[in-house]
Amino acid sequence: MRLSFVSDASVCALALCAILTASPLSSHAVEAQEWTRFRGPNGTGVVESAGIPVTWTADDYNWVAKLPGLGHSCPVLWGDRIFLTSASEDGTTRTAICLDTTGKILWTKEYDGSPHTKHERNSFATPTPAVDADHVYVAWSSPEEYAFIALDHEGNEVWRRNLGLFKSQHSCGTSPVVFEDLIILGNDQDGESFLLAVDRMTGKTVWQTPRKTNVVAYSTPCLYHPPSGPPELIFNSGAHGITSVEPWTGKVNWEISVFDKRSVSSPYVAAGLIFGSCGSGGGGNYVVAVKPGTADGKVQPAEAYRIDKSAPYVPTGLVHGDRVFLWADNGVVTCINAADGEVVWRKRVGGNFSGSPICVNDRLYCVSDDGEVMVLRAGEEFEELGKIPLGEECRSTPAVADGRLYIRTVSQLFSIGGKK
């Protein structure tokens, strides 16, 4: 392990190239901590912010920071600190990174990794960290070790867990989340699988729920609040379908097997339904909306409907009002009525996508694999608002905090909006 602090001179100058409310899962979040996990508040990707422009030019950036290594993990924020991860191209080094909101790299902490097979569209630093008032939590894998690590905001290691072997031809991709004093991580892989909750201060296991082994999943859980009763954690996987779990004990409340392929996108909730998707590189993708069951077993979960035309495989859908926006990997965007799946509009915007859309006010932002930010109106009719090139590949999802938009490409971090 190697901890290094970087001087002001090492901060990247603004690139001249062509461009590019606190999470309900965390009781430690305070005002302005909008983005503490993958896709922000409870994984919804939705935030209100007056400071984010609809479109911009290279001259409008607050800053562009060059990052050590490469990666697809998304930035998370606490106060004036930004956290994300990178890795060397061969996977021999993994790096946790902290910047401040001026773009200055405050510290990096390096860990040894090992080269191994991954999907060509994956990276060795794909899982997004989670952050709370005390720590940032990172997870990454090699075949010999599934590492789960907590660092304080100054880069000091607080605890480290080896969760065992990680078996997958595509490597790792699932992100941790904070729930009260627990850190939750799904471990659905080609080897021994389980759901895990550890104490956020010590890293000690609080509960571990065994899972069937089928095929690796990259889904990051969200919290579902039923009409009555306590909140439930929702997980997606090809082996189990959609699963509801008690957050404090790991006990399975209900489960429904609705997937016949890998689940890469993450669950979300709309119109009292829980959504998930599955697919493959060869197609056959579909989105399922499920009527949730109840923890007492009196109501069993049931499939409400599914969308199998132009359905996303990797990107996670987004809920805005009573509509769901499905942003497919091949650049087809579909707006549906959340309650019944009726298609409101469907339009090809071009490009290929691995990151997920976010919504700022009533605008959708999603970045193509080629590094072009697409901005659409989240409305009843299709309306394209902007296309902004970043000049570098991107398979990450943007973040928003304190009136600024942060976009991570494979090797850079961009800041736009708010006060310069």
Coordinates of N, CA and C in Angstrom, one line a residue, residues 92-214:
T92 N -2.4 -4.1 -12.3 CA -1.4 -4.4 -11.2 C -1.5 -3.4 -10.0
T93 N -2.1 -2.2 -10.3 CA -2.2 -1.2 -9.2 C -3.7 -0.6 -9.2
R94 N -4.3 -0.5 -8.0 CA -5.6 0.1 -7.8 C -5.3 1.3 -7.0
T95 N -6.1 2.4 -7.3 CA -5.8 3.6 -6.6 C -7.1 4.3 -6.1
A96 N -7.2 4.6 -4.8 CA -8.3 5.4 -4.3 C -7.8 6.9 -4.4
I97 N -8.7 7.8 -4.8 CA -8.3 9.2 -5.1 C -9.2 10.1 -4.4
C98 N -8.7 11.2 -3.8 CA -9.5 12.2 -3.2 C -9.0 13.6 -3.8
L99 N -10.0 14.3 -4.3 CA -9.8 15.7 -4.8 C -10.7 16.6 -4.0
D100 N -10.3 17.9 -4.0 CA -11.2 18.9 -3.4 C -12.0 19.5 -4.6
T101 N -13.0 20.3 -4.3 CA -13.9 20.8 -5.3 C -13.3 21.9 -6.1
T102 N -12.0 22.2 -6.0 CA -11.3 23.1 -6.9 C -10.5 22.3 -7.9
G103 N -10.6 20.9 -7.8 CA -9.9 20.1 -8.8 C -8.5 19.7 -8.3
K104 N -8.1 20.1 -7.1 CA -6.8 19.7 -6.6 C -6.8 18.3 -6.0
I105 N -5.9 17.4 -6.5 CA -5.8 16.1 -5.9 C -5.1 16.2 -4.5
L106 N -5.9 15.8 -3.5 CA -5.4 15.9 -2.1 C -4.5 14.7 -1.7
W107 N -5.0 13.5 -2.1 CA -4.2 12.3 -1.8 C -4.6 11.2 -2.7
T108 N -3.7 10.3 -2.9 CA -4.0 9.0 -3.5 C -3.5 7.9 -2.6
K109 N -4.1 6.8 -2.7 CA -3.7 5.6 -2.0 C -3.7 4.4 -2.9
E110 N -2.5 3.8 -3.1 CA -2.4 2.7 -4.0 C -2.3 1.3 -3.4
Y111 N -2.9 0.4 -4.0 CA -3.0 -1.0 -3.6 C -2.5 -1.9 -4.7
D112 N -1.8 -3.0 -4.4 CA -1.4 -3.9 -5.4 C -2.6 -4.7 -5.9
G113 N -2.6 -4.9 -7.2 CA -3.6 -5.8 -7.8 C -2.9 -6.9 -8.6
S114 N -3.6 -7.6 -9.4 CA -3.0 -8.6 -10.2 C -3.8 -8.6 -11.6
P115 N -3.0 -8.8 -12.6 CA -3.7 -8.9 -14.0 C -4.6 -10.1 -14.0
H116 N -5.8 -9.8 -14.7 CA -6.7 -10.9 -14.9 C -7.6 -10.6 -16.0
T117 N -8.4 -11.5 -16.5 CA -9.3 -11.3 -17.6 C -10.5 -10.4 -17.1
K118 N -10.9 -9.5 -18.0 CA -12.0 -8.7 -17.8 C -12.7 -8.5 -19.1
H119 N -14.0 -8.0 -19.0 CA -14.6 -7.7 -20.3 C -14.0 -6.5 -20.9
E120 N -13.9 -6.4 -22.2 CA -13.3 -5.3 -22.9 C -13.9 -4.0 -22.6
R121 N -15.2 -4.0 -22.2 CA -15.8 -2.7 -21.8 C -15.8 -2.4 -20.3
N122 N -15.3 -3.4 -19.5 CA -15.1 -3.1 -18.1 C -13.8 -2.5 -17.8
S123 N -13.5 -2.1 -16.6 CA -12.2 -1.6 -16.2 C -11.8 -2.3 -14.9
F124 N -10.6 -2.1 -14.4 CA -10.2 -2.7 -13.1 C -10.6 -1.8 -12.0
A125 N -11.3 -0.7 -12.3 CA -11.8 0.2 -11.2 C -13.2 0.7 -11.6
T126 N -14.1 -0.2 -11.7 CA -15.5 0.1 -12.1 C -16.4 0.3 -10.9
P127 N -16.4 -0.4 -9.8 CA -17.3 -0.1 -8.7 C -17.1 1.3 -8.1
T128 N -18.3 2.0 -7.9 CA -18.3 3.3 -7.4 C -18.1 3.3 -5.9
P129 N -17.3 4.1 -5.2 CA -17.2 4.1 -3.8 C -18.5 4.6 -3.2
A130 N -18.7 4.4 -1.9 CA -19.7 5.0 -1.1 C -19.0 5.9 0.0
V131 N -19.7 7.0 0.4 CA -19.0 7.8 1.4 C -20.0 8.3 2.5
D132 N -19.5 8.5 3.7 CA -20.3 9.1 4.7 C -19.5 10.1 5.5
A133 N -19.9 10.6 6.6 CA -19.2 11.6 7.3 C -17.8 11.2 7.8
D134 N -17.6 9.9 7.9 CA -16.3 9.4 8.5 C -15.4 8.8 7.5
H135 N -16.0 8.0 6.5 CA -15.2 7.2 5.7 C -15.6 7.2 4.2
V136 N -14.7 6.7 3.4 CA -15.1 6.4 2.0 C -14.8 4.9 1.9
Y137 N -15.7 4.1 1.2 CA -15.7 2.7 1.2 C -15.5 2.3 -0.3
V138 N -14.5 1.5 -0.5 CA -14.2 1.0 -1.9 C -14.2 -0.5 -2.0
A139 N -14.5 -1.0 -3.1 CA -14.5 -2.4 -3.4 C -13.9 -2.7 -4.8
W140 N -13.0 -3.7 -4.9 CA -12.5 -4.1 -6.2 C -12.0 -5.5 -6.1
S141 N -11.8 -6.2 -7.2 CA -11.5 -7.6 -7.1 C -10.3 -8.0 -8.0
S142 N -9.7 -9.1 -7.6 CA -8.8 -9.9 -8.4 C -9.3 -11.3 -8.2
P143 N -8.8 -12.2 -9.0 CA -9.2 -13.6 -8.8 C -8.9 -14.1 -7.4
E144 N -7.8 -13.6 -6.8 CA -7.4 -14.1 -5.5 C -8.0 -13.4 -4.3
E145 N -8.6 -12.2 -4.5 CA -9.1 -11.4 -3.4 C -10.2 -10.4 -3.9
Y146 N -11.3 -10.5 -3.1 CA -12.4 -9.4 -3.3 C -12.2 -8.5 -2.1
A147 N -11.5 -7.3 -2.4 CA -11.1 -6.4 -1.3 C -12.3 -5.4 -1.0
F148 N -12.5 -5.2 0.3 CA -13.5 -4.3 0.7 C -12.8 -3.4 1.8
I149 N -12.7 -2.1 1.6 CA -11.8 -1.3 2.3 C -12.5 0.0 2.7
A150 N -12.2 0.5 4.0 CA -12.7 1.8 4.4 C -11.5 2.7 4.7
L151 N -11.5 3.9 4.2 CA -10.5 4.9 4.4 C -11.1 6.1 5.0
D152 N -10.4 6.8 5.9 CA -11.0 8.0 6.4 C -10.8 9.1 5.3
H153 N -11.3 10.3 5.6 CA -11.3 11.3 4.5 C -9.9 11.9 4.3
E154 N -8.9 11.5 5.1 CA -7.5 11.9 4.9 C -6.7 10.8 4.2
G155 N -7.3 9.7 3.9 CA -6.6 8.6 3.2 C -6.0 7.6 4.0
N156 N -6.3 7.6 5.3 CA -5.8 6.5 6.2 C -6.7 5.3 6.2
E157 N -6.1 4.2 6.1 CA -6.9 2.9 6.1 C -7.5 2.7 7.5
V158 N -8.8 2.5 7.6 CA -9.5 2.2 8.8 C -9.7 0.7 9.0
W159 N -10.2 0.1 8.0 CA -10.3 -1.4 8.0 C -10.2 -1.9 6.6
R160 N -9.9 -3.2 6.5 CA -9.8 -3.9 5.2 C -10.3 -5.3 5.4
R161 N -11.2 -5.7 4.4 CA -11.7 -7.1 4.4 C -11.3 -7.8 3.1
N162 N -10.9 -9.1 3.2 CA -10.8 -9.9 2.1 C -12.0 -10.8 2.1
L163 N -12.9 -10.6 1.1 CA -14.2 -11.4 1.0 C -14.0 -12.7 0.3
G164 N -12.8 -13.1 0.0 CA -12.6 -14.4 -0.6 C -12.3 -14.2 -2.1
L165 N -12.3 -15.4 -2.8 CA -12.1 -15.4 -4.2 C -13.2 -14.7 -5.0
F166 N -12.8 -14.1 -6.2 CA -13.8 -13.6 -7.1 C -13.7 -14.2 -8.4
K167 N -14.8 -14.9 -8.8 CA -14.7 -15.7 -10.1 C -15.7 -15.0 -11.1
S168 N -15.2 -14.5 -12.2 CA -16.0 -14.0 -13.3 C -15.1 -13.8 -14.5
Q169 N -15.6 -14.1 -15.6 CA -14.8 -13.8 -16.9 C -14.9 -12.3 -17.2
H170 N -15.7 -11.5 -16.5 CA -15.8 -10.1 -16.8 C -15.3 -9.2 -15.7
S171 N -14.8 -9.7 -14.6 CA -14.3 -9.0 -13.4 C -15.5 -8.3 -12.7
C172 N -15.1 -7.3 -11.8 CA -16.0 -6.8 -10.8 C -16.8 -5.6 -11.3
G173 N -17.9 -5.3 -10.7 CA -18.6 -4.1 -11.0 C -19.6 -3.6 -10.0
T174 N -19.9 -4.3 -8.9 CA -20.9 -3.9 -8.0 C -20.4 -2.9 -7.0
S175 N -21.2 -1.9 -6.6 CA -20.8 -0.8 -5.7 C -21.5 -1.0 -4.3
P176 N -20.7 -0.6 -3.3 CA -21.3 -0.6 -1.9 C -22.3 0.5 -1.7
V177 N -23.1 0.4 -0.7 CA -24.0 1.5 -0.2 C -24.0 1.6 1.3
V178 N -24.3 2.8 1.8 CA -24.4 3.0 3.3 C -25.8 2.9 3.7
F179 N -26.1 2.2 4.7 CA -27.4 2.2 5.4 C -27.2 2.3 6.9
E180 N -27.6 3.4 7.4 CA -27.4 3.7 8.9 C -26.0 3.4 9.2
D181 N -25.7 2.5 10.1 CA -24.3 2.2 10.5 C -23.8 0.9 9.8
L182 N -24.4 0.6 8.7 CA -24.0 -0.6 8.0 C -23.5 -0.2 6.6
I183 N -22.5 -1.0 6.1 CA -22.1 -0.9 4.7 C -22.6 -2.2 4.0
I184 N -23.4 -2.0 2.9 CA -24.0 -3.2 2.3 C -23.3 -3.4 0.9
L185 N -23.0 -4.7 0.6 CA -22.4 -5.0 -0.6 C -23.0 -6.3 -1.2
G186 N -23.4 -6.3 -2.4 CA -23.9 -7.5 -3.0 C -22.7 -8.3 -3.7
N187 N -22.6 -9.6 -3.5 CA -21.5 -10.4 -4.0 C -22.1 -11.5 -4.8
D188 N -22.7 -11.2 -5.9 CA -23.3 -12.3 -6.8 C -22.3 -12.5 -7.9
Q189 N -21.6 -13.6 -7.9 CA -20.5 -13.9 -8.9 C -20.6 -15.3 -9.4
D190 N -19.6 -15.7 -10.2 CA -19.6 -17.1 -10.7 C -19.1 -18.1 -9.7
G191 N -18.6 -17.6 -8.6 CA -18.1 -18.5 -7.5 C -19.1 -18.4 -6.3
E192 N -18.6 -18.5 -5.1 CA -19.4 -18.4 -3.9 C -20.0 -17.1 -3.8
S193 N -21.4 -17.0 -3.6 CA -22.1 -15.7 -3.7 C -22.8 -15.4 -2.3
F194 N -22.9 -14.2 -2.0 CA -23.6 -13.8 -0.8 C -23.9 -12.3 -0.8
L195 N -24.9 -11.9 0.1 CA -25.1 -10.5 0.4 C -24.5 -10.2 1.7
L196 N -23.9 -9.0 1.9 CA -23.1 -8.8 3.1 C -23.4 -7.4 3.7
A197 N -23.5 -7.3 5.0 CA -23.5 -6.1 5.7 C -22.4 -6.1 6.8
V198 N -21.6 -5.0 6.8 CA -20.6 -4.9 7.8 C -20.8 -3.6 8.6
D199 N -20.2 -3.6 9.8 CA -20.2 -2.4 10.6 C -19.4 -1.4 10.0
R200 N -19.9 -0.2 9.8 CA -19.1 0.8 9.0 C -17.9 1.3 9.8
M201 N -17.8 1.2 11.1 CA -16.7 1.7 11.8 C -15.6 0.6 12.0
T202 N -16.0 -0.7 12.0 CA -15.0 -1.7 12.3 C -14.8 -2.7 11.1
G203 N -15.8 -2.7 10.2 CA -15.7 -3.7 9.1 C -16.1 -5.1 9.4
K204 N -16.5 -5.3 10.7 CA -16.9 -6.7 11.1 C -18.3 -7.0 10.5
T205 N -18.5 -8.3 10.2 CA -19.7 -8.8 9.6 C -20.9 -8.6 10.6
V206 N -21.9 -8.0 10.1 CA -23.2 -8.0 10.9 C -24.1 -9.0 10.5
W207 N -24.2 -9.2 9.1 CA -25.0 -10.3 8.6 C -24.4 -10.7 7.2
Q208 N -24.6 -12.0 6.9 CA -24.2 -12.5 5.6 C -25.3 -13.5 5.1
T209 N -25.9 -13.2 4.0 CA -27.0 -14.0 3.4 C -26.5 -14.8 2.2
P210 N -26.5 -16.1 2.3 CA -26.0 -16.9 1.1 C -26.8 -16.7 -0.1
R211 N -26.2 -16.8 -1.3 CA -26.9 -16.7 -2.6 C -26.5 -17.9 -3.4
K212 N -27.4 -18.2 -4.4 CA -27.2 -19.2 -5.4 C -26.1 -18.7 -6.3
T213 N -25.3 -19.6 -6.8 CA -24.3 -19.2 -7.8 C -24.8 -19.5 -9.2
N214 N -24.8 -18.5 -10.1 CA -25.2 -18.7 -11.4 C -24.3 -17.9 -12.4

